[in-house]
Short mmCIF file of C-alpha atoms in Angstrom, two decimals:
data_model
loop_
_atom_site.label_atom_id
_atom_site.label_comp_id
_atom_site.label_asym_id
_atom_site.label_seq_id
_atom_site.Cartn_x
_atom_site.Cartn_y
_atom_site.Cartn_z
CA MET P 50 13.23 25.84 -2.81
CA LYS P 51 9.80 25.93 -1.68
CA THR P 52 8.05 22.72 -2.32
CA LEU P 53 4.91 21.58 -3.48
CA TYR P 54 4.37 20.33 -0.01
CA SER P 55 4.81 23.47 2.00
CA LYS P 56 3.05 25.32 -0.75
CA PHE P 57 -0.01 23.08 -0.28
CA VAL P 58 0.13 23.62 3.41
CA VAL P 59 0.51 27.14 3.59
CA THR P 60 -1.92 27.67 0.51
CA THR P 61 -4.31 25.56 3.07
CA MET P 62 -3.93 27.36 6.17
CA LEU P 63 -4.56 31.29 4.74
CA VAL P 64 -6.97 29.87 3.15
CA MET P 65 -8.90 29.02 6.29
CA ILE P 66 -7.46 31.72 7.99
CA GLY P 67 -9.02 33.77 5.21
CA SER P 68 -11.98 31.40 5.24
CA LEU P 69 -12.90 32.53 8.60
CA CYS P 70 -11.57 36.08 8.57
CA ILE P 71 -14.56 36.54 5.30
CA GLY P 72 -16.72 34.38 7.77
CA PHE P 73 -16.28 36.28 10.72
CA LEU P 74 -17.23 40.06 8.11
CA ALA P 75 -20.14 37.95 7.13
CA THR P 76 -21.52 37.32 10.71
CA ASN P 77 -20.48 40.37 11.31
CA THR P 78 -23.14 42.12 9.04
CA TYR P 79 -25.66 40.31 9.36
CA TYR P 80 -25.28 41.10 13.48
CA HIS P 81 -25.33 44.57 12.79
CA GLN P 82 -27.89 44.73 10.18
CA VAL P 83 -30.34 41.85 11.61
CA VAL P 84 -29.65 40.80 15.21
CA LYS P 85 -28.46 43.92 17.07
CA GLU P 86 -31.33 45.58 16.29
CA LYS P 87 -33.06 41.85 18.02
CA ASN P 88 -31.86 41.54 20.89
CA ASP P 89 -31.50 45.37 21.72
CA ALA P 90 -35.01 45.28 21.68
CA LYS P 91 -35.46 42.18 23.51
CA ASN P 92 -33.08 43.79 26.21
CA VAL P 93 -35.14 46.38 26.59
CA LYS P 94 -38.69 43.84 26.94
CA ILE P 95 -37.23 42.22 29.60
CA ALA P 96 -35.19 45.19 31.54
CA GLN P 97 -38.87 47.04 31.05
CA ASP P 98 -40.79 43.86 32.79
CA ILE P 99 -38.34 44.11 35.31
CA ALA P 100 -39.01 47.58 36.24
CA LYS P 101 -42.82 47.11 35.98
CA TYR P 102 -42.87 43.97 38.45
CA ILE P 103 -41.07 46.22 40.47
CA GLU P 104 -43.37 49.24 40.73
CA SER P 105 -46.23 46.95 41.32
CA SER P 106 -45.55 44.37 42.92
CA LYS P 107 -43.18 46.42 45.34
CA PRO P 108 -40.75 43.75 46.62
CA ASN P 109 -39.56 43.96 49.97
CA ASP P 110 -36.03 43.93 50.05
CA LEU P 111 -35.49 45.70 46.52
CA ASP P 112 -31.71 44.39 46.81
CA ASN P 113 -32.65 40.68 47.35
CA TYR P 114 -34.46 41.02 44.39
CA PHE P 115 -31.72 42.35 42.41
CA THR P 116 -29.39 39.76 43.89
CA THR P 117 -31.66 36.90 42.76
CA LEU P 118 -32.05 38.23 39.13
CA GLY P 119 -27.38 39.02 39.18
CA GLU P 120 -27.35 34.95 40.34
CA ILE P 121 -29.73 33.76 37.73
CA GLY P 122 -26.96 35.14 34.58
CA TYR P 123 -27.42 39.46 34.22
CA GLN P 124 -25.01 42.36 35.47
CA ILE P 125 -27.26 45.03 37.44
CA TYR P 126 -26.63 48.70 38.26
CA ALA P 127 -29.39 50.67 40.06
CA THR P 128 -29.13 54.44 40.82
CA THR P 129 -31.32 57.39 41.78
CA GLY P 130 -28.32 59.88 40.84
CA ASP P 131 -27.14 60.13 43.97
CA GLU P 132 -25.38 56.85 44.83
CA GLY P 133 -26.01 53.51 43.08
CA TYR P 134 -25.34 50.03 43.37
CA PHE P 135 -24.31 46.73 41.34
CA PHE P 136 -25.62 43.25 41.45
CA GLY P 137 -24.60 40.23 39.57
CA GLY P 138 -21.16 39.77 37.61
CA LYS P 139 -18.69 42.45 37.86
CA TYR P 140 -18.22 45.24 34.90
CA ARG P 141 -15.16 45.60 33.51
CA ASP P 142 -15.56 49.36 32.98
CA LYS P 143 -18.39 50.65 35.19
CA ALA P 144 -18.01 54.07 33.71
CA LEU P 145 -21.03 55.88 32.92
CA PRO P 146 -21.83 59.62 31.79
CA PRO P 147 -23.90 61.27 34.46
CA LYS P 148 -25.57 62.64 31.49
CA THR P 149 -27.08 59.31 29.89
CA VAL P 150 -28.64 58.66 34.43
CA GLU P 151 -30.05 62.24 34.32
CA ARG P 152 -32.01 61.14 31.16
CA VAL P 153 -32.97 57.61 32.05
CA LEU P 154 -33.84 59.06 35.31
CA ASN P 155 -36.23 61.84 33.12
CA GLY P 156 -37.95 58.82 31.33
CA GLU P 157 -35.86 57.59 28.50
CA ILE P 158 -34.70 54.60 27.75
CA TYR P 159 -31.23 53.94 26.83
CA HIS P 160 -30.23 51.70 23.96
CA GLY P 161 -26.06 51.20 25.18
CA MET P 162 -26.20 48.15 23.12
CA ARG P 163 -27.34 49.53 20.14
CA ASP P 164 -25.40 52.29 20.13
CA PHE P 165 -22.76 50.98 21.27
CA PRO P 166 -19.28 52.89 19.90
CA LYS P 167 -17.57 49.81 19.06
CA GLU P 168 -19.48 48.95 15.29
CA THR P 169 -17.66 47.79 13.41
CA PHE P 170 -16.86 43.74 15.15
CA VAL P 171 -19.75 41.84 16.34
CA THR P 172 -17.25 41.18 20.16
CA GLY P 173 -19.08 44.62 20.79
CA PHE P 174 -22.26 42.37 21.72
CA PHE P 175 -19.18 40.94 24.13
CA ALA P 176 -17.94 43.84 25.76
CA ASN P 177 -18.31 43.83 29.53
CA GLU P 178 -18.87 47.52 30.21
CA LEU P 179 -21.42 49.74 31.49
CA ILE P 180 -21.89 51.76 28.54
CA ASN P 181 -22.83 48.26 26.61
CA THR P 182 -26.32 47.90 28.63
CA ILE P 183 -30.09 48.74 28.46
CA GLY P 184 -31.37 51.79 31.05
CA VAL P 185 -35.02 52.18 31.75
CA PRO P 186 -36.76 54.09 34.55
CA PHE P 187 -38.48 52.95 37.53
CA THR P 188 -39.93 54.19 40.63
CA TYR P 189 -39.71 52.84 43.94
CA GLU P 190 -40.76 53.91 47.59
CA ASN P 191 -41.31 57.34 46.25
CA LYS P 192 -38.08 57.18 44.56
CA GLN P 193 -37.18 57.60 40.93
CA TYR P 194 -34.31 55.09 40.00
CA ALA P 195 -32.50 53.99 36.98
CA LEU P 196 -32.50 50.72 35.96
CA PHE P 197 -29.32 49.58 33.66
CA ILE P 198 -28.82 46.05 33.11
CA ARG P 199 -27.39 43.54 30.17
CA PRO P 200 -26.89 40.22 30.07
CA ASP P 201 -23.72 38.28 32.18
CA ILE P 202 -21.66 36.89 29.41
CA ARG P 203 -20.07 34.73 31.02
CA LEU P 204 -23.23 32.96 32.40
CA LEU P 205 -24.55 32.76 28.89
CA PHE P 206 -21.54 30.42 28.02
CA SER P 207 -23.37 26.94 29.58
CA GLU P 208 -21.86 23.72 29.11
CA VAL P 209 -24.02 23.28 25.91
CA HIS P 210 -21.74 26.11 24.33
CA THR P 211 -18.67 24.89 25.65
CA ILE P 212 -19.24 21.05 23.97
CA LEU P 213 -19.94 23.32 20.57
CA GLY P 214 -16.94 24.66 21.12
CA GLY P 215 -14.80 22.15 21.46
CA LEU P 216 -16.67 20.42 18.89
CA ILE P 217 -15.59 23.33 16.39
CA LEU P 218 -11.91 23.13 17.81
CA VAL P 219 -11.75 19.28 17.61
CA MET P 220 -12.96 19.47 13.70
CA THR P 221 -10.62 22.56 13.07
CA VAL P 222 -7.25 20.69 13.98
CA LEU P 223 -9.08 17.03 12.36
CA SER P 224 -9.66 18.97 9.40
CA LEU P 225 -6.12 20.69 9.26
CA LEU P 226 -4.68 17.54 9.84
CA ALA P 227 -6.81 15.50 7.13
CA MET P 228 -5.87 17.95 4.47
CA LEU P 229 -1.90 17.93 5.34
CA LEU P 230 -1.95 14.33 4.85
CA PHE P 231 -3.76 14.36 1.95
CA ALA P 232 -1.51 17.02 0.58
CA LYS P 233 1.27 14.34 1.38
CA ALA P 234 -0.47 11.51 -0.22
CA LEU P 235 -1.23 13.65 -3.23
CA ILE P 236 2.68 14.81 -3.27
CA ARG P 237 4.29 11.80 -2.82
CA PRO P 238 3.71 10.26 -6.56
CA ILE P 239 4.40 13.68 -8.25
CA THR P 240 8.11 13.45 -6.20
CA GLN P 241 7.87 10.11 -7.43
CA LEU P 242 7.61 11.35 -10.85
CA THR P 243 10.27 13.80 -10.19
CA GLU P 244 13.13 11.18 -9.21
CA ALA P 245 11.90 9.24 -12.25
CA THR P 246 12.48 11.87 -14.65
CA HIS P 247 15.94 12.69 -12.74
CA GLN P 248 16.51 8.51 -14.41
CA LEU P 249 15.68 9.91 -17.80
CA ALA P 250 17.77 12.32 -17.83
CA HIS P 251 20.45 9.82 -17.11
CA GLU P 252 19.15 7.64 -20.26
CA LYS P 253 17.78 5.04 -17.88
CA PHE P 254 14.96 4.89 -19.97
CA ASP P 255 13.91 0.89 -18.16
CA THR P 256 12.50 3.31 -15.16
CA LEU P 257 8.63 2.73 -14.81
CA LEU P 258 6.35 4.26 -12.36
CA ASP P 259 4.43 2.01 -10.12
CA ILE P 260 1.31 4.68 -9.08
CA ASP P 261 -2.43 2.53 -9.46
CA ARG P 262 -4.76 5.95 -9.68
CA ALA P 263 -7.50 7.03 -11.55
CA ASP P 264 -7.21 10.81 -10.77
CA GLU P 265 -5.06 13.28 -13.36
CA ILE P 266 -1.78 11.87 -11.27
CA GLY P 267 -2.67 8.19 -12.60
CA GLN P 268 -2.94 9.45 -15.73
CA LEU P 269 -0.11 11.46 -16.03
CA ALA P 270 1.80 8.44 -15.04
CA VAL P 271 0.74 6.30 -17.48
CA SER P 272 1.38 8.85 -20.15
CA PHE P 273 4.71 9.15 -18.30
CA ASN P 274 5.12 5.30 -18.55
CA VAL P 275 4.40 5.16 -22.74
CA MET P 276 6.99 8.33 -23.26
CA THR P 277 9.87 5.80 -21.32
CA GLU P 278 8.52 2.48 -23.49
CA LYS P 279 8.92 5.50 -26.38
CA LEU P 280 12.25 6.76 -25.23
CA GLN P 281 13.34 3.16 -24.45
CA GLU P 282 12.27 1.91 -28.15
CA ASN P 283 14.04 5.13 -29.54
CA ASP P 284 17.27 4.48 -27.40
CA ARG P 285 16.94 0.77 -29.03
CA ILE P 286 16.94 1.79 -32.21
CA ARG P 287 18.87 5.01 -32.30
CA LYS P 288 21.56 2.65 -31.05
CA GLU P 289 21.00 0.08 -34.27
CA PHE P 290 20.74 3.18 -36.41
CA ILE P 291 24.35 3.64 -34.94
CA SER P 292 25.54 0.31 -35.30
CA ASN P 293 24.00 -0.10 -39.06
CA VAL P 294 25.25 2.98 -40.69
CA SER P 295 28.84 2.20 -38.55
CA HIS P 296 28.57 -1.42 -40.54
CA ASP P 297 27.44 -0.14 -44.01
CA PHE P 298 30.42 2.27 -43.58
CA GLN P 299 32.57 0.02 -42.85
CA SER P 300 32.41 -2.76 -45.24
CA PRO P 301 32.72 -0.48 -47.84
CA LEU P 302 36.04 1.01 -46.65
CA LEU P 303 37.42 -2.21 -45.54
CA ASN P 304 36.42 -3.19 -49.17
CA ILE P 305 38.36 0.25 -50.80
CA GLN P 306 41.40 -0.48 -48.56
CA GLY P 307 41.69 -3.69 -49.82
CA TYR P 308 41.19 -3.89 -52.84
CA VAL P 309 44.04 -0.71 -52.90
CA ASP P 310 46.55 -2.22 -51.01
CA LEU P 311 46.02 -5.11 -53.88
CA LEU P 312 46.66 -2.69 -56.84
CA LYS P 313 49.61 -1.69 -55.29
CA ASN P 314 50.98 -5.20 -56.71
CA PRO P 315 53.33 -4.15 -59.70
CA LEU P 316 52.49 -7.93 -60.72
CA LEU P 317 49.05 -7.45 -61.10
CA THR P 318 47.83 -8.18 -65.21
CA ASP P 319 45.55 -5.63 -66.78
CA LYS P 320 42.41 -7.46 -66.28
CA GLU P 321 42.81 -7.82 -62.65
CA ARG P 322 43.75 -4.16 -62.27
CA GLN P 323 40.41 -3.04 -63.70
CA GLU P 324 38.38 -5.61 -61.98
CA TYR P 325 39.76 -4.09 -58.37
CA THR P 326 38.57 -0.50 -60.22
CA THR P 327 35.73 -1.51 -60.32
CA ILE P 328 35.10 -2.60 -57.24
CA ILE P 329 36.82 0.22 -55.81
CA GLU P 330 34.07 2.43 -58.01
CA LEU P 331 31.09 0.51 -56.80
CA GLU P 332 32.29 1.01 -53.04
CA THR P 333 32.40 4.41 -53.63
CA LYS P 334 28.83 5.07 -55.18
CA ARG P 335 27.64 2.71 -52.48
CA MET P 336 28.94 5.29 -49.46
CA SER P 337 28.05 8.32 -52.02
CA THR P 338 24.06 6.54 -51.88
CA LEU P 339 24.52 5.83 -48.25
CA THR P 340 25.19 9.13 -47.63
CA LYS P 341 23.08 11.26 -49.61
CA GLN P 342 19.70 9.03 -48.26
CA LEU P 343 21.40 9.54 -44.26
CA LEU P 344 20.96 13.39 -45.29
CA LEU P 345 18.00 12.82 -46.72
CA LEU P 346 16.45 11.48 -43.57
CA THR P 347 17.84 13.63 -41.30
CA SER P 348 16.03 16.56 -43.42
CA LEU P 349 12.89 13.90 -42.96
CA ASP P 350 12.88 13.70 -39.72
CA GLN P 351 12.99 17.48 -39.11
CA SER P 352 9.17 18.23 -38.11
CA THR P 353 9.54 21.87 -39.24
CA ARG P 354 10.64 21.21 -42.63
CA LEU P 355 7.86 22.90 -45.09
CA LEU P 356 7.80 20.15 -48.24
CA LYS P 357 7.23 22.87 -51.55
CA ARG P 358 4.42 21.85 -52.85
CA GLU P 359 3.61 23.59 -56.11
CA PRO P 360 1.58 21.58 -58.67
CA TYR P 361 3.39 19.51 -61.52
CA ARG P 362 2.51 16.62 -64.02
CA LEU P 363 2.75 13.56 -62.45
CA ASP P 364 3.00 11.75 -65.17
CA GLU P 365 5.76 13.12 -67.18
CA GLN P 366 7.76 12.72 -63.89
CA LEU P 367 7.48 8.80 -64.22
CA LYS P 368 8.41 8.98 -67.47
CA GLU P 369 11.53 10.84 -67.31
CA THR P 370 12.44 8.65 -64.47
CA VAL P 371 11.48 5.41 -66.47
CA ARG P 372 14.17 6.91 -69.05
CA LYS P 373 16.88 8.21 -66.40
CA TYR P 374 16.68 4.02 -65.44
CA ARG P 375 16.55 2.39 -69.09
CA TRP P 376 20.39 1.15 -69.52
CA GLN P 377 19.41 -0.88 -66.06
CA LEU P 378 16.50 -2.51 -67.17
CA GLU P 379 18.52 -3.74 -70.41
CA ASP P 380 21.14 -4.54 -68.24
CA ALA P 381 18.87 -6.44 -65.36
CA ASN P 382 16.92 -8.33 -69.22
CA VAL P 383 13.94 -6.52 -67.59
CA GLN P 384 10.65 -5.52 -69.57
CA LEU P 385 8.62 -2.05 -68.58
CA SER P 386 5.45 -0.89 -69.74
CA TYR P 387 3.23 2.02 -68.70
CA GLN P 388 -0.11 3.61 -68.21
CA LEU P 389 -0.19 7.00 -67.54
CA GLU P 390 -2.81 9.16 -67.62
CA PRO P 391 -2.29 12.81 -67.66
CA VAL P 392 -2.20 13.86 -64.04
CA THR P 393 -0.97 17.08 -62.37
CA CYS P 394 -0.20 16.56 -58.85
CA ASN P 395 0.62 19.36 -56.00
CA GLY P 396 3.37 18.13 -53.99
CA ASP P 397 6.96 18.52 -53.56
CA ALA P 398 8.54 17.08 -56.86
CA GLY P 399 12.15 16.63 -55.53
CA LEU P 400 11.29 14.84 -52.84
CA LEU P 401 8.88 12.49 -54.97
CA GLN P 402 11.55 11.66 -57.08
CA ASN P 403 12.92 9.59 -54.56
CA VAL P 404 9.81 7.79 -53.72
CA TRP P 405 9.84 7.19 -57.65
CA ASP P 406 13.51 6.08 -57.56
CA ASN P 407 13.91 3.70 -54.91
CA LEU P 408 10.24 2.01 -56.06
CA LEU P 409 11.60 1.74 -59.60
CA THR P 410 15.25 0.40 -58.94
CA ASN P 411 13.92 -2.34 -55.86
CA ALA P 412 11.56 -3.37 -58.81
CA ILE P 413 15.05 -3.92 -61.11
CA LYS P 414 16.80 -5.12 -58.66
CA TYR P 415 14.84 -7.65 -57.27
CA ASN P 416 13.09 -8.64 -60.22
CA VAL P 417 14.40 -12.46 -62.76
CA GLU P 418 15.77 -12.91 -65.14
CA GLY P 419 13.68 -11.41 -68.53
CA GLY P 420 10.97 -10.66 -66.12
CA GLU P 421 8.15 -7.50 -66.27
CA ILE P 422 7.91 -4.28 -64.31
CA HIS P 423 4.44 -2.37 -64.99
CA ILE P 424 3.69 1.52 -64.01
CA HIS P 425 0.13 2.35 -63.83
CA LEU P 426 -0.69 5.89 -62.84
CA GLN P 427 -4.91 6.72 -62.14
CA GLU P 428 -6.48 9.52 -60.74
CA PHE P 429 -9.86 9.46 -58.36
CA SER P 430 -12.07 12.02 -57.63
CA THR P 431 -9.93 12.34 -53.63
CA SER P 432 -6.89 10.72 -54.77
CA ILE P 433 -3.83 9.88 -57.13
CA GLU P 434 -2.58 6.51 -57.39
CA VAL P 435 0.86 5.20 -58.62
CA LEU P 436 1.04 1.05 -58.94
CA ILE P 437 4.40 -0.56 -59.58
CA GLU P 438 4.22 -4.04 -60.11
CA ASP P 439 7.18 -6.44 -61.24
CA SER P 440 7.35 -10.52 -61.10
CA GLY P 441 10.25 -10.51 -58.79
CA ILE P 442 11.62 -12.69 -56.18
CA GLY P 443 8.95 -11.41 -54.09
CA LEU P 444 8.47 -11.27 -50.02
CA THR P 445 7.21 -13.30 -47.42
CA ALA P 446 4.59 -12.24 -45.03
CA GLU P 447 7.64 -12.33 -42.46
CA GLN P 448 9.60 -9.84 -44.98
CA LEU P 449 6.68 -7.47 -45.08
CA GLN P 450 6.27 -6.46 -41.88
CA LYS P 451 9.84 -5.56 -41.81
CA VAL P 452 10.47 -3.72 -45.23
CA PHE P 453 10.28 0.03 -43.78
CA ASP P 454 12.29 -0.28 -41.97
CA ARG P 455 15.72 1.77 -41.09
CA PHE P 456 18.08 -0.09 -43.13
CA TYR P 457 16.62 -3.93 -42.92
CA ARG P 458 17.16 -5.48 -46.39
CA VAL P 459 15.31 -8.73 -47.60
CA ASP P 460 18.77 -9.83 -49.10
CA ALA P 461 20.76 -11.26 -46.13
CA SER P 462 23.61 -11.49 -46.62
CA ARG P 463 23.30 -7.77 -48.48
CA THR P 464 25.61 -9.18 -51.65
CA LYS P 465 22.45 -6.98 -53.62
CA GLN P 466 24.07 -3.07 -53.84
CA GLY P 467 21.85 -1.72 -51.22
CA THR P 468 21.75 0.78 -47.99
CA GLY P 469 18.33 -0.84 -46.45
CA LEU P 470 16.86 2.70 -46.41
CA GLY P 471 14.97 3.25 -49.36
CA LEU P 472 11.89 2.31 -47.98
CA ALA P 473 11.57 3.61 -45.22
CA ILE P 474 12.28 6.96 -47.38
CA VAL P 475 9.36 6.34 -49.61
CA LYS P 476 7.24 5.52 -46.85
CA GLN P 477 7.84 9.08 -45.03
CA ILE P 478 7.58 11.02 -47.86
CA ALA P 479 4.51 9.52 -48.81
CA GLU P 480 3.22 10.31 -45.27
CA LEU P 481 5.02 14.01 -45.35
CA HIS P 482 2.26 14.72 -48.17
CA GLY P 483 -0.56 13.48 -46.78
CA GLY P 484 -0.41 9.69 -48.34
CA THR P 485 -0.41 6.12 -47.65
CA VAL P 486 2.13 3.02 -48.92
CA HIS P 487 0.75 -0.78 -49.28
CA ILE P 488 2.40 -3.78 -50.55
CA GLU P 489 1.44 -6.47 -51.50
CA SER P 490 4.20 -9.70 -52.10
CA VAL P 491 3.68 -13.35 -53.13
CA MET P 492 7.53 -15.48 -53.26
CA ASN P 493 8.07 -16.06 -56.77
CA SER P 494 5.72 -14.58 -58.29
CA GLY P 495 6.30 -10.54 -58.14
CA THR P 496 5.37 -7.61 -55.84
CA LYS P 497 2.78 -4.97 -55.88
CA VAL P 498 3.61 -1.14 -54.52
CA ARG P 499 0.58 1.23 -54.50
CA VAL P 500 1.44 4.41 -53.91
CA HIS P 501 -1.41 6.67 -53.01
CA LEU P 502 -1.63 10.70 -52.32
CA PRO P 503 -4.11 13.20 -51.78
CA LYS P 504 -5.64 15.46 -53.99
CA LEU P 505 -5.07 19.06 -52.74
#
């Protein structure tokens, strides 16, 4: 498997090599388009000046003069056509077409540097070949000569050029090492992140990254830690959920089993038998309600669930809900009144029915003897408000903070029939509709529940 570090190193090397090639090609183009012509003209001028000096000054020792020029940095070839002499640095390739010598002897100027056949690369400038020279004619002691000359590249590379070359080499090596170290530092937190994800895969949700950076990797580490904390919280909630579900199923099952065993006693009176069967019936209904609410919560938790929105009369739905629970109101001796405007709601009627069922049964269950419940439905410009107000036992500030938690029950002893899921369902359904649920409560004075649904 190729690691990110190896990919970064290879990519860096390829970028450096690519940059070198592109730079070389760009320099080559500049040399051929601009420098080559100027370099040829400059060397032609030098060669002509040398020829002019020879013809005007007529040095006594021509060989000595050429030797001196060779020592100061030129490679020279002088010929009369029949014989030739070399001075200065040695040529690697001394081949020169006779026709070229003949044309120079006849007065033409030879532009060997300009017309050097290896034009593809700038390295042709450094070719140590006799054809890569400048040729000019001159006359000395009544003899016609052809002078071929070029700078000695070996002598052109002075100490300054050596220092500059060494500087470039050192800069290249240090830059490469710096990039490798930077890559290592860049990859290290990603390696830590990979290891941390492996820990999460094994449900070790206490794994946090200790990466303090202000760049994108630092932001990724912060996001990872937030995700880890949420996973840890979800794991805690999941375990609590399983524990609560187990408890809420286990309790009625134990009760049913216990009373079934009691019913096997042939000595039971009819009154006792009736009492035991009533308890079994209540516990069965409790399990049935719990199962239905768990299935509903599972359905609501599915992010892909689509609401079946359609317009319907909300006031009629609330009236029907009141009629459905009339017998519970009479049993609890609770008075109910309502003020319902004719309101059309665009929502999922089936889901919203669960909201009104849960809120109304809570208002009955936690009311007082001879208490009251008032339902108010009002339509605003952008929303619909349903207010359910009771005169029941109320809630403390601490209880208000937890009422929407799953399996939380105000009645800690769990003597009242309930699952602790009702308000969690209410809130989730309201939020699915883009609405909100607000609860106001005062101990021993009653509770107000406001459900706001947006008008669509």
